[in-house]
mmCIF file with all atom_site columns, C-alpha atoms in Angstrom:
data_model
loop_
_atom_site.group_PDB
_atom_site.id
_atom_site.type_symbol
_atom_site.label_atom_id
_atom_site.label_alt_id
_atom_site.label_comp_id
_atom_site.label_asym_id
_atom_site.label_entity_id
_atom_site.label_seq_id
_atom_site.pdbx_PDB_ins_code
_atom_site.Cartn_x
_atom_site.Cartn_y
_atom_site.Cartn_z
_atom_site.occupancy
_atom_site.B_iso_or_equiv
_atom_site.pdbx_formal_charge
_atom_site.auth_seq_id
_atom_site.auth_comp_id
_atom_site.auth_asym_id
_atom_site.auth_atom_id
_atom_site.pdbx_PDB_model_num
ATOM 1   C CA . UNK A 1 1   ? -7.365  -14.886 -9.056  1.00 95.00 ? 30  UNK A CA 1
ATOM 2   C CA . UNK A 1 2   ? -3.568  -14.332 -7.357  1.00 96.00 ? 31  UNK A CA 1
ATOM 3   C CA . UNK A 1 3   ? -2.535  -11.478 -9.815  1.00 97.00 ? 32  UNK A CA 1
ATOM 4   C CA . UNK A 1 4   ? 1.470   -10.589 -9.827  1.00 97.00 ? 33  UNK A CA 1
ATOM 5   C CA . UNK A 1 5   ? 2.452   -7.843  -7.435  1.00 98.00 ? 34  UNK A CA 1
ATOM 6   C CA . UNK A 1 6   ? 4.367   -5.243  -9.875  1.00 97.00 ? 35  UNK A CA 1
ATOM 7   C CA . UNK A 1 7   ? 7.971   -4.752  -8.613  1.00 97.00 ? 36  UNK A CA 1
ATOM 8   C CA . UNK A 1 8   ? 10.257  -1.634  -7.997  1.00 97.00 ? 37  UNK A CA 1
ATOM 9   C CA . UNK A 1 9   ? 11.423  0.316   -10.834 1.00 96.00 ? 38  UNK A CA 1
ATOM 10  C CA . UNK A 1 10  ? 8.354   -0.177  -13.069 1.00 97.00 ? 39  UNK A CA 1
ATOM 11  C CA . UNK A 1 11  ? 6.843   3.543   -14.354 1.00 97.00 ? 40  UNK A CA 1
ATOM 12  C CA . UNK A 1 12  ? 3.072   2.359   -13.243 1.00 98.00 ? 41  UNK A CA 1
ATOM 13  C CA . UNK A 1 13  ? 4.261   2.508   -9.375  1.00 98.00 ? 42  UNK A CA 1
ATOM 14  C CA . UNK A 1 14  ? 5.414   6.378   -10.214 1.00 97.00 ? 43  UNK A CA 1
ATOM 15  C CA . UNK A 1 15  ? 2.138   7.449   -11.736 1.00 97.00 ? 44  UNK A CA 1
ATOM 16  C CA . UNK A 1 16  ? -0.205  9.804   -10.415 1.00 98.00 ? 45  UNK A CA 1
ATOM 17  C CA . UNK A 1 17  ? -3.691  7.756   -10.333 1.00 98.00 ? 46  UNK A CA 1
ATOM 18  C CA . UNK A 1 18  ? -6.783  8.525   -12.289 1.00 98.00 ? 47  UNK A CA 1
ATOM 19  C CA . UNK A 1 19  ? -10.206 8.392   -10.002 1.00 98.00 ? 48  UNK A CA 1
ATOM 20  C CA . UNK A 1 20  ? -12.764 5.982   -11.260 1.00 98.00 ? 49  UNK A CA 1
ATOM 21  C CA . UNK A 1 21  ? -16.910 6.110   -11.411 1.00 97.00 ? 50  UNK A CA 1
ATOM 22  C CA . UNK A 1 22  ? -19.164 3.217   -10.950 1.00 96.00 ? 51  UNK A CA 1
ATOM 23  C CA . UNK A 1 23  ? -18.770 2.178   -13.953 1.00 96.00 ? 52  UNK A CA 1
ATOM 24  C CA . UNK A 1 24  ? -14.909 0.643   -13.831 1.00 97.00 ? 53  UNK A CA 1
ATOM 25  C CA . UNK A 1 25  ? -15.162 -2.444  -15.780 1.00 97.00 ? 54  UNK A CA 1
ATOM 26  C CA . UNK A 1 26  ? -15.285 -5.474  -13.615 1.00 97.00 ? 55  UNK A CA 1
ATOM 27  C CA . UNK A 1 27  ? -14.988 -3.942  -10.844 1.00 97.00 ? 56  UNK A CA 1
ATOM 28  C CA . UNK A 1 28  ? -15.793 -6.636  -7.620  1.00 97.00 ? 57  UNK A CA 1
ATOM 29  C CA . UNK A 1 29  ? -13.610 -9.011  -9.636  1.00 98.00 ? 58  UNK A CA 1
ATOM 30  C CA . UNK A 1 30  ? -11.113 -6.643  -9.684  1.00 98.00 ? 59  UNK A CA 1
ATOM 31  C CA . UNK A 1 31  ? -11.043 -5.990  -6.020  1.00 98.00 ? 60  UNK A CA 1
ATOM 32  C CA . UNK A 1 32  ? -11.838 -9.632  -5.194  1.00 98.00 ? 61  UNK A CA 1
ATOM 33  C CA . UNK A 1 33  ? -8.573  -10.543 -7.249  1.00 98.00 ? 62  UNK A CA 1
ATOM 34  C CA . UNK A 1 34  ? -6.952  -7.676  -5.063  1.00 98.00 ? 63  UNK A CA 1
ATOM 35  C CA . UNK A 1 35  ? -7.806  -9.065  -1.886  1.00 98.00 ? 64  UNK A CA 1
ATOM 36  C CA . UNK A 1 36  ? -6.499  -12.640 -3.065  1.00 98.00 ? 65  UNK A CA 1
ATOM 37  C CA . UNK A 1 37  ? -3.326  -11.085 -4.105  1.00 98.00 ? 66  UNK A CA 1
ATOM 38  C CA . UNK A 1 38  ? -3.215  -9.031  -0.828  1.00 98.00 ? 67  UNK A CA 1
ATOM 39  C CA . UNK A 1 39  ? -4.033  -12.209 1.147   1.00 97.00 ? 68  UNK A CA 1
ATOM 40  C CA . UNK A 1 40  ? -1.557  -14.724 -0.700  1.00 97.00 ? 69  UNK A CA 1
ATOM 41  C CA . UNK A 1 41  ? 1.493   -12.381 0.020   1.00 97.00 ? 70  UNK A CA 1
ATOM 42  C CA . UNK A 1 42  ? 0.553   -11.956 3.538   1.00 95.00 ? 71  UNK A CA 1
ATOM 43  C CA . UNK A 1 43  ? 0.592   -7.898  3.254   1.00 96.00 ? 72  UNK A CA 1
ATOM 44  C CA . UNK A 1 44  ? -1.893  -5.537  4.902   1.00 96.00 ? 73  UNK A CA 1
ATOM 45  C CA . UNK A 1 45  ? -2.686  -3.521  1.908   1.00 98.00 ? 74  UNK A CA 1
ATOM 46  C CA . UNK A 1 46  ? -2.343  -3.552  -1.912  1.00 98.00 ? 75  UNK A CA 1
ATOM 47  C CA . UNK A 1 47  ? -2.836  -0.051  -3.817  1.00 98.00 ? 76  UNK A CA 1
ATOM 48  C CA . UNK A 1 48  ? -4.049  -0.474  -7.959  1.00 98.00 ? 77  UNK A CA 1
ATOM 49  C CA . UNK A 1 49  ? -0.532  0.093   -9.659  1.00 98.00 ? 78  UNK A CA 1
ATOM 50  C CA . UNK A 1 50  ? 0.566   -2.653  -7.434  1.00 98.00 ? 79  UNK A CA 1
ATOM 51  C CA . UNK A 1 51  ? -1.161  -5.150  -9.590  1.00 98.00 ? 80  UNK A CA 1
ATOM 52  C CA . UNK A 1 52  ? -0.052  -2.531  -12.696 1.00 98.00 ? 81  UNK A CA 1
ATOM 53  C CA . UNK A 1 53  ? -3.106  -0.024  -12.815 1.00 98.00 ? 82  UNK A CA 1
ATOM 54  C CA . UNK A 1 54  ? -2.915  3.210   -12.447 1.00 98.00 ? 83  UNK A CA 1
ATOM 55  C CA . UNK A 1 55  ? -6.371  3.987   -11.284 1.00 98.00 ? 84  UNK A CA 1
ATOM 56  C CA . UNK A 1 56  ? -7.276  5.742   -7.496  1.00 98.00 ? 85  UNK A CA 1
ATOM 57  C CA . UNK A 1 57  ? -7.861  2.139   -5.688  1.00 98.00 ? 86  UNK A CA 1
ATOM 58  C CA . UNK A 1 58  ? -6.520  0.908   -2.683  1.00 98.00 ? 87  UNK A CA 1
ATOM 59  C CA . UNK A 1 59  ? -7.421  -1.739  0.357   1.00 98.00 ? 88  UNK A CA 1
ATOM 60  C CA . UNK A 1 60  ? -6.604  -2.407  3.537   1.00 98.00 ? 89  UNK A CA 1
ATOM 61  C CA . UNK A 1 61  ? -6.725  -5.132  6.191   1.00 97.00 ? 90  UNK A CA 1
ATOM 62  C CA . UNK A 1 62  ? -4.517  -4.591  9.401   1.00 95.00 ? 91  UNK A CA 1
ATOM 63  C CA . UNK A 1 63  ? -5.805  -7.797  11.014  1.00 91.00 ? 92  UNK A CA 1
ATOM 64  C CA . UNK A 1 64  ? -2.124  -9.231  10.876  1.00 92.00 ? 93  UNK A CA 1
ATOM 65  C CA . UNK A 1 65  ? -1.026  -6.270  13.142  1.00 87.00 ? 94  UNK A CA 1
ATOM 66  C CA . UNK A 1 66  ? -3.653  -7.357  15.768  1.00 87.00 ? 95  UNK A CA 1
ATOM 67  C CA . UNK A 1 67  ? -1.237  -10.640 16.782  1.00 86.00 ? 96  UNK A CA 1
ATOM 68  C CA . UNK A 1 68  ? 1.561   -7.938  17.903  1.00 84.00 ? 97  UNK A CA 1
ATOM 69  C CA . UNK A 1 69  ? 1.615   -8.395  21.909  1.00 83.00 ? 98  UNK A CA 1
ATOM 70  C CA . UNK A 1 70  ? 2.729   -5.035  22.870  1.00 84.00 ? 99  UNK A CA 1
ATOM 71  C CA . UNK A 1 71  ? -0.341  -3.343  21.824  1.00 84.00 ? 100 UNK A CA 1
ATOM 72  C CA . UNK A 1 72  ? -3.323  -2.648  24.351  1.00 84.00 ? 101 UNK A CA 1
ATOM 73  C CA . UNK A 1 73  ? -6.181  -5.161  24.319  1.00 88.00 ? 102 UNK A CA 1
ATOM 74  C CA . UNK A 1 74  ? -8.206  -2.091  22.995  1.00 87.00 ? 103 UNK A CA 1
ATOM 75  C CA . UNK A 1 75  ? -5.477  -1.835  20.065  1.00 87.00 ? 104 UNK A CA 1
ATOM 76  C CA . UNK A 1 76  ? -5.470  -5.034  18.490  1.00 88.00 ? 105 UNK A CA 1
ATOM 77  C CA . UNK A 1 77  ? -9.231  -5.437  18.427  1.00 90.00 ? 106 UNK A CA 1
ATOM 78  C CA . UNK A 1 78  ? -9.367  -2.210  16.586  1.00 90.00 ? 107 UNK A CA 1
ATOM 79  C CA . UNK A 1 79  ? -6.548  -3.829  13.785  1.00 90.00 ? 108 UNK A CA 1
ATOM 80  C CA . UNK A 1 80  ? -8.560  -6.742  14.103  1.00 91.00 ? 109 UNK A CA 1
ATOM 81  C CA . UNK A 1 81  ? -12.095 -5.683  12.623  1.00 90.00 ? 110 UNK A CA 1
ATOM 82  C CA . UNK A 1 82  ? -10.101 -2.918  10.161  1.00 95.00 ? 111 UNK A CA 1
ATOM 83  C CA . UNK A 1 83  ? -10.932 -3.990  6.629   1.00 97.00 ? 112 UNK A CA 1
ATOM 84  C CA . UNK A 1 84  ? -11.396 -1.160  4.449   1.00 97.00 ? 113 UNK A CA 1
ATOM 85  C CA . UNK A 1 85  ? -11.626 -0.365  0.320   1.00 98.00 ? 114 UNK A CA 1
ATOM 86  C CA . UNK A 1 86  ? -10.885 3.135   -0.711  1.00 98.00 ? 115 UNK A CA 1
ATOM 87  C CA . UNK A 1 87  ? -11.731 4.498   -3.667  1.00 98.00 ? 116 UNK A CA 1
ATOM 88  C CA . UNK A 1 88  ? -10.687 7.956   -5.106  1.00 98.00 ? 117 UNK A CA 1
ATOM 89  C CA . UNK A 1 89  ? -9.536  8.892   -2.033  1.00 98.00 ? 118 UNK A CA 1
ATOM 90  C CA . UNK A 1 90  ? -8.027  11.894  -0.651  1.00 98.00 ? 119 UNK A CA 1
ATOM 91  C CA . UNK A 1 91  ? -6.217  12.881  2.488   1.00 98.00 ? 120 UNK A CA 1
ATOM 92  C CA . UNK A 1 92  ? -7.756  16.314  3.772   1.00 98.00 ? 121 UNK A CA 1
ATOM 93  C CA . UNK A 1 93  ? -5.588  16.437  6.635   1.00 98.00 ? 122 UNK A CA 1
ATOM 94  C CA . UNK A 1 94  ? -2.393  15.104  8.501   1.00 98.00 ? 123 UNK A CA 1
ATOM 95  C CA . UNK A 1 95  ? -1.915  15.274  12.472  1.00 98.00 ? 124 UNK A CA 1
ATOM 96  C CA . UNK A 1 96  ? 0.425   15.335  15.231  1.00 98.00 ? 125 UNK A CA 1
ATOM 97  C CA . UNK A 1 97  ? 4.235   14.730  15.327  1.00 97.00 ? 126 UNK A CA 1
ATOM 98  C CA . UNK A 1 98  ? 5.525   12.409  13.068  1.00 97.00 ? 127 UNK A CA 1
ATOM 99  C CA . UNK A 1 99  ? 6.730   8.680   14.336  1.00 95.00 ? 128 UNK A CA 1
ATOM 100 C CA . UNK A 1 100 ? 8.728   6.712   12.987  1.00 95.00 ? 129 UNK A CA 1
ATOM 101 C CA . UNK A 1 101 ? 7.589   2.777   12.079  1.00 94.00 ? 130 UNK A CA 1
ATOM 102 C CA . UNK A 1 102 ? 9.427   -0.011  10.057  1.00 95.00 ? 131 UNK A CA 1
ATOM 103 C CA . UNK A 1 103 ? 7.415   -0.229  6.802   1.00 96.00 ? 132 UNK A CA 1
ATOM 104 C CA . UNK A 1 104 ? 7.953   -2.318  4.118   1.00 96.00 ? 133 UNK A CA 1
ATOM 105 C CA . UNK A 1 105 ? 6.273   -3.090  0.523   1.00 98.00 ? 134 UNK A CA 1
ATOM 106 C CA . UNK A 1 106 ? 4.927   -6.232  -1.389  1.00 98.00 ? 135 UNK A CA 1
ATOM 107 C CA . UNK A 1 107 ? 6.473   -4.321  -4.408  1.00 98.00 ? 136 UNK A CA 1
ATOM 108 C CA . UNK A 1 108 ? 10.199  -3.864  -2.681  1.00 98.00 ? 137 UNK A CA 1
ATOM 109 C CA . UNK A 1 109 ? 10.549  -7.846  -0.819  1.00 97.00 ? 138 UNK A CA 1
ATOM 110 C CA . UNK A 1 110 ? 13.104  -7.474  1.669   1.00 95.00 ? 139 UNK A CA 1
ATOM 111 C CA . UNK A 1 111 ? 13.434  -3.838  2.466   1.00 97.00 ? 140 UNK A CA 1
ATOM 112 C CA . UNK A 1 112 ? 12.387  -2.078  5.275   1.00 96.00 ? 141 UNK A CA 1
ATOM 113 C CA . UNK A 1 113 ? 13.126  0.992   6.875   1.00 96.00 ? 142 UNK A CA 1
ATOM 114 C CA . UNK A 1 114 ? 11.901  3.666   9.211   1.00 96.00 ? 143 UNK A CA 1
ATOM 115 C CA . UNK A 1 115 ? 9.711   5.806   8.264   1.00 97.00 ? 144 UNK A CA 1
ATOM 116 C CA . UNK A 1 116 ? 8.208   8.938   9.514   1.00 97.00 ? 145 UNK A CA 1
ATOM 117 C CA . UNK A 1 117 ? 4.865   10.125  9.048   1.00 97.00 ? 146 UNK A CA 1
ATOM 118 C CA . UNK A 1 118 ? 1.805   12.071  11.791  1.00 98.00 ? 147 UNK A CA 1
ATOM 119 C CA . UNK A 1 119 ? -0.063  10.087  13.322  1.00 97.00 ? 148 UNK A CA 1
ATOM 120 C CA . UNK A 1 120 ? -3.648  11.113  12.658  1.00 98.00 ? 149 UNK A CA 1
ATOM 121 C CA . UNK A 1 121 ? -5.083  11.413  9.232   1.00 98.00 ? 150 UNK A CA 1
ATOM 122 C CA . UNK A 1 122 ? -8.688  13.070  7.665   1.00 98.00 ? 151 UNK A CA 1
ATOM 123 C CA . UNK A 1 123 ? -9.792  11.251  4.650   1.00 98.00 ? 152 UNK A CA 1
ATOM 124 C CA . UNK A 1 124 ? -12.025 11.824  1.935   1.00 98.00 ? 153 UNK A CA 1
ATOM 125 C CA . UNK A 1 125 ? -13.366 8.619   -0.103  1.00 98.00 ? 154 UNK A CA 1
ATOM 126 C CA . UNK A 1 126 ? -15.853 6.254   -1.583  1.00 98.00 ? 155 UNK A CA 1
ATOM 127 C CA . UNK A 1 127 ? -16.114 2.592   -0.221  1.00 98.00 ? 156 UNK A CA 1
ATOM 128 C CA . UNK A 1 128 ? -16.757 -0.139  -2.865  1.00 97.00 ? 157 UNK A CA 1
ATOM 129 C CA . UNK A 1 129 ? -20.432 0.873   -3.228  1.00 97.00 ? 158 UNK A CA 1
ATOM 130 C CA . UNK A 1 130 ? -19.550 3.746   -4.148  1.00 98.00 ? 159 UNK A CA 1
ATOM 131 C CA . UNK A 1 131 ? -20.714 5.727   -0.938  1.00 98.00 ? 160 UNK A CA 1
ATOM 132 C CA . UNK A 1 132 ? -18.798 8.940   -0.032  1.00 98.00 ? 161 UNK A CA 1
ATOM 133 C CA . UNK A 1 133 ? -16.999 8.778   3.625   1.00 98.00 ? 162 UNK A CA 1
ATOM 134 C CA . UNK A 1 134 ? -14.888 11.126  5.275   1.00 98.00 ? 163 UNK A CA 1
ATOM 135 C CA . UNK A 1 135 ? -13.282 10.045  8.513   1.00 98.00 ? 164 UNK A CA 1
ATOM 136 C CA . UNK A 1 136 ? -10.126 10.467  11.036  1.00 98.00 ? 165 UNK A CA 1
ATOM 137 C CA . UNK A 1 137 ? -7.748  7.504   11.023  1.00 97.00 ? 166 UNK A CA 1
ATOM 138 C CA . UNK A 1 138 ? -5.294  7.432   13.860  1.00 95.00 ? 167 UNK A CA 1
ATOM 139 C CA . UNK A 1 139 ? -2.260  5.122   14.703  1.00 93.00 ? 168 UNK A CA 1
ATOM 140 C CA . UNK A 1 140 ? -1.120  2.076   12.748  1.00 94.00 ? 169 UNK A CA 1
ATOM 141 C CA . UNK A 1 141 ? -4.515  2.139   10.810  1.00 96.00 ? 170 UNK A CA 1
ATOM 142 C CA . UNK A 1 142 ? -3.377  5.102   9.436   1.00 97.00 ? 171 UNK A CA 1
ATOM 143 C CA . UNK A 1 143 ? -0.051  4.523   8.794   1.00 96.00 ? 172 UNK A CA 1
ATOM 144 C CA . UNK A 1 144 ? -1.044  1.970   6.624   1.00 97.00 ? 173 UNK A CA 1
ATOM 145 C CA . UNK A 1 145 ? -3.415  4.213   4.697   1.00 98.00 ? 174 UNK A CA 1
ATOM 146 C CA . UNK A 1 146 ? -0.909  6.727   4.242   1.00 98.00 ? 175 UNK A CA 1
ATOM 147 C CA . UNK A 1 147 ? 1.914   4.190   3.023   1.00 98.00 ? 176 UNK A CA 1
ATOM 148 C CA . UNK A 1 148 ? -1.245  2.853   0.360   1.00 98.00 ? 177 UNK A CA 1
ATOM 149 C CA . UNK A 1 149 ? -2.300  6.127   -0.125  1.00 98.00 ? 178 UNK A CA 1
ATOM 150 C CA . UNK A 1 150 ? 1.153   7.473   -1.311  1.00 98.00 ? 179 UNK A CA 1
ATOM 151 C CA . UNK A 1 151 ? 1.156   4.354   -4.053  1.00 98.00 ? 180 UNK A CA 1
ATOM 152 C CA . UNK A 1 152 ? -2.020  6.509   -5.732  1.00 98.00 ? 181 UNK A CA 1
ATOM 153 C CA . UNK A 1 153 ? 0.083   9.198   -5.592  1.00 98.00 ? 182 UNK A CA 1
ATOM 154 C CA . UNK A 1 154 ? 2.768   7.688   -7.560  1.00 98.00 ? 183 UNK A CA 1
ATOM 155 C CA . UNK A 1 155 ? 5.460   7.925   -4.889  1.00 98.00 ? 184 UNK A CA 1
ATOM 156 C CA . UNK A 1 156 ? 7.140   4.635   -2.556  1.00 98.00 ? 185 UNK A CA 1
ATOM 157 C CA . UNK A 1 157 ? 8.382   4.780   1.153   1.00 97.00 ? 186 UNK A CA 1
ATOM 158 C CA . UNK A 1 158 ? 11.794  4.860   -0.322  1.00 97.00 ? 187 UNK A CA 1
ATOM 159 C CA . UNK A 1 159 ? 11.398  7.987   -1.655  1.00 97.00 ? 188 UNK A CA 1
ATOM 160 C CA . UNK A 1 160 ? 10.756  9.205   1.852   1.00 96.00 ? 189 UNK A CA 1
ATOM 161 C CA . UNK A 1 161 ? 14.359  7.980   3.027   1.00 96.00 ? 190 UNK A CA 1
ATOM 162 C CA . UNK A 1 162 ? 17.428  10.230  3.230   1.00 95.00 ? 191 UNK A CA 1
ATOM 163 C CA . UNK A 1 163 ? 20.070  10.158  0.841   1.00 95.00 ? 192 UNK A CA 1
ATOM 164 C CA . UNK A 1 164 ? 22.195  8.092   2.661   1.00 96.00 ? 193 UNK A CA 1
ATOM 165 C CA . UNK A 1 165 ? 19.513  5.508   3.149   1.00 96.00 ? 194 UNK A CA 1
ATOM 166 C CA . UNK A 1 166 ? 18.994  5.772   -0.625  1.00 95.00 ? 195 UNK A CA 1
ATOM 167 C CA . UNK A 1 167 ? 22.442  5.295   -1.147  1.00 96.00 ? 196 UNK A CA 1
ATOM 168 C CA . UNK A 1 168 ? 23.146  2.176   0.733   1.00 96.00 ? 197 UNK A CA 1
ATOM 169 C CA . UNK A 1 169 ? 19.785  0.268   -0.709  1.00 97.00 ? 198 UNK A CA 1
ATOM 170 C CA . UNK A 1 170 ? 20.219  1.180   -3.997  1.00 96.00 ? 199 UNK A CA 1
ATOM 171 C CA . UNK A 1 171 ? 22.032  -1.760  -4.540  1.00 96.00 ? 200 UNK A CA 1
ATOM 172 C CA . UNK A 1 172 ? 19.052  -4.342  -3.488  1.00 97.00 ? 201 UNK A CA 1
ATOM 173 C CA . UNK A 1 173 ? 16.619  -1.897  -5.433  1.00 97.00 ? 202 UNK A CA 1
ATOM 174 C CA . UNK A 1 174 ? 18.410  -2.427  -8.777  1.00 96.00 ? 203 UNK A CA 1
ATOM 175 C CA . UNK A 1 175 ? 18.241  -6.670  -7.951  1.00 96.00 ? 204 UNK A CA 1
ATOM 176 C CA . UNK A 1 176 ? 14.573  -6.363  -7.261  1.00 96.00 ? 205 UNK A CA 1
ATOM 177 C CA . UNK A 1 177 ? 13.778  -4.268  -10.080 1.00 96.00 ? 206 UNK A CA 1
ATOM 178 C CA . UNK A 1 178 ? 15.746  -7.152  -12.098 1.00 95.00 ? 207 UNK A CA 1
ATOM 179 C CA . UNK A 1 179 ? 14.357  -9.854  -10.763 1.00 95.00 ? 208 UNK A CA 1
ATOM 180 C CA . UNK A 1 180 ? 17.454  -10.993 -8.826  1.00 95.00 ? 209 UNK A CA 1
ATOM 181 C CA . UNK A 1 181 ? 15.160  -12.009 -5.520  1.00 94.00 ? 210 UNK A CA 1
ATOM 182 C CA . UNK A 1 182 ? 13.577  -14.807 -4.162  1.00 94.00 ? 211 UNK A CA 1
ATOM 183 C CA . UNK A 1 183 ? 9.672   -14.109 -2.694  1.00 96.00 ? 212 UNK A CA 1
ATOM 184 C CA . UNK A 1 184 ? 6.979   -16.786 -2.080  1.00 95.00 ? 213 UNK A CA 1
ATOM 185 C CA . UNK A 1 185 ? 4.321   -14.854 -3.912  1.00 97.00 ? 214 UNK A CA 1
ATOM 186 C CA . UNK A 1 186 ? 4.013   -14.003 -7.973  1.00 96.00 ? 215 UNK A CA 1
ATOM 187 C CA . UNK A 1 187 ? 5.602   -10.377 -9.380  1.00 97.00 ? 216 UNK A CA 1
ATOM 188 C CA . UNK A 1 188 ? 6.650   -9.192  -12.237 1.00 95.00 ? 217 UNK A CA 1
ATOM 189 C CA . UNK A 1 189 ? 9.586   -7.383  -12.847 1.00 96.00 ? 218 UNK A CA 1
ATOM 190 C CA . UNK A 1 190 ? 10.494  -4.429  -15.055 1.00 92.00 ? 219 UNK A CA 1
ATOM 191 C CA . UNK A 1 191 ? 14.100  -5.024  -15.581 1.00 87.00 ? 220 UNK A CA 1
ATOM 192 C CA . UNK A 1 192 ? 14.478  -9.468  -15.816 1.00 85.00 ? 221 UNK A CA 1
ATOM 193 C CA . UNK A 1 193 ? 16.366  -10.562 -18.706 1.00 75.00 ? 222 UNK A CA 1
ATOM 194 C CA . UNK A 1 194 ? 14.201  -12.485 -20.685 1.00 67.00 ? 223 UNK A CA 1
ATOM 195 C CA . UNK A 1 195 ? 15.304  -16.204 -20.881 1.00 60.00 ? 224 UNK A CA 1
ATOM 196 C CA . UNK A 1 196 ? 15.910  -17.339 -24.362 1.00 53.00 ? 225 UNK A CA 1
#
């Protein structure tokens, strides 16, 4: 089932998330209806308060990145095969000097900008069976983990802008979090007017 991505400005995107046992209620219909969601708005990963619950659950599938021609042969294989559920997870340790990438969010259509995080990442986490993992992510895999992994956390990749930046989107924030855009896929919006 296509749940509705949760858009900008509601609280569950700024919550902290709780970790979860086995024993999560539904769970493989939970992250089945994730992956649909994920899938039908053509993103690459979809965190938990995405879809409005603020529990320690992300995925990811960088198979989309794969069709980008300037990476190696070696590269896009790698996004290719990267399909990944995290549960509870936790980043041990961050890498290298930070790059900057255009990222963008199914929960803020229509905004991206650069942002700058290291390159290689250590994480701690359980896959969806529950078994405990901890492995080194590096390049555009990780990226994407990071950008998912900050969602958990309760914080967006526009809070990693400068003030300027933050200044001039504000603007396009306030129409998203009202419901003033147009996107192919289903959200729900904290601020719309309800029609009478």
């Amino acid at each position: 089932m296509i749940l509705p991505i949760v858009a900008y400005g509601d609280p569950v995107l700024k919550k902290q998330g709780t970790d979860i046992t086995k024993d999560y209620p539904n769970f493989d219909t939970l992250l089945s209806n994730m992956f649909e969601t994920m899938y039908n708005a053509c993103g690459v990963g979809l965190a938990a308060p995405q879809i409005g619950l603020p529990i320690r659950v992300f995925l990811v599938d960088t198979a989309p990145f794969s069709e980008d021609d300037d990476l190696s042969q070696e590269e896009q294989e790698t996004l290719r095969g990267f399909k990944r559920v995290f549960i509870n997870a936790r980043i041990l340790k961050e890498e290298g000097d930070a790059w900057a990438f255009s990222e963008g969010c199914l929960s803020i259509p229509d905004i991206r900008e650069d942002v700058f995080r290291k390159p290689k990442i250590t994480v701690e986490y359980l896959d969806e069976n529950f078994n405990k993992h901890t492995e080194v992510f590096e390049g555009l895999i990780a990226r994407v983990i990071q950008h998912e992994y900050d969602h958990i956390e309760g914080i967006l990749f526009t809070d990693k802008l400068s003030s300027l930046k933050k200044r001039l989107i504000k603007g396009k924030l306030t129409n998203i979090s009202k419901g003033n855009i147009s996107v192919d896929y289903k959200m729900r919006f904290p601020n719309q007017k309800k029609k009478r």
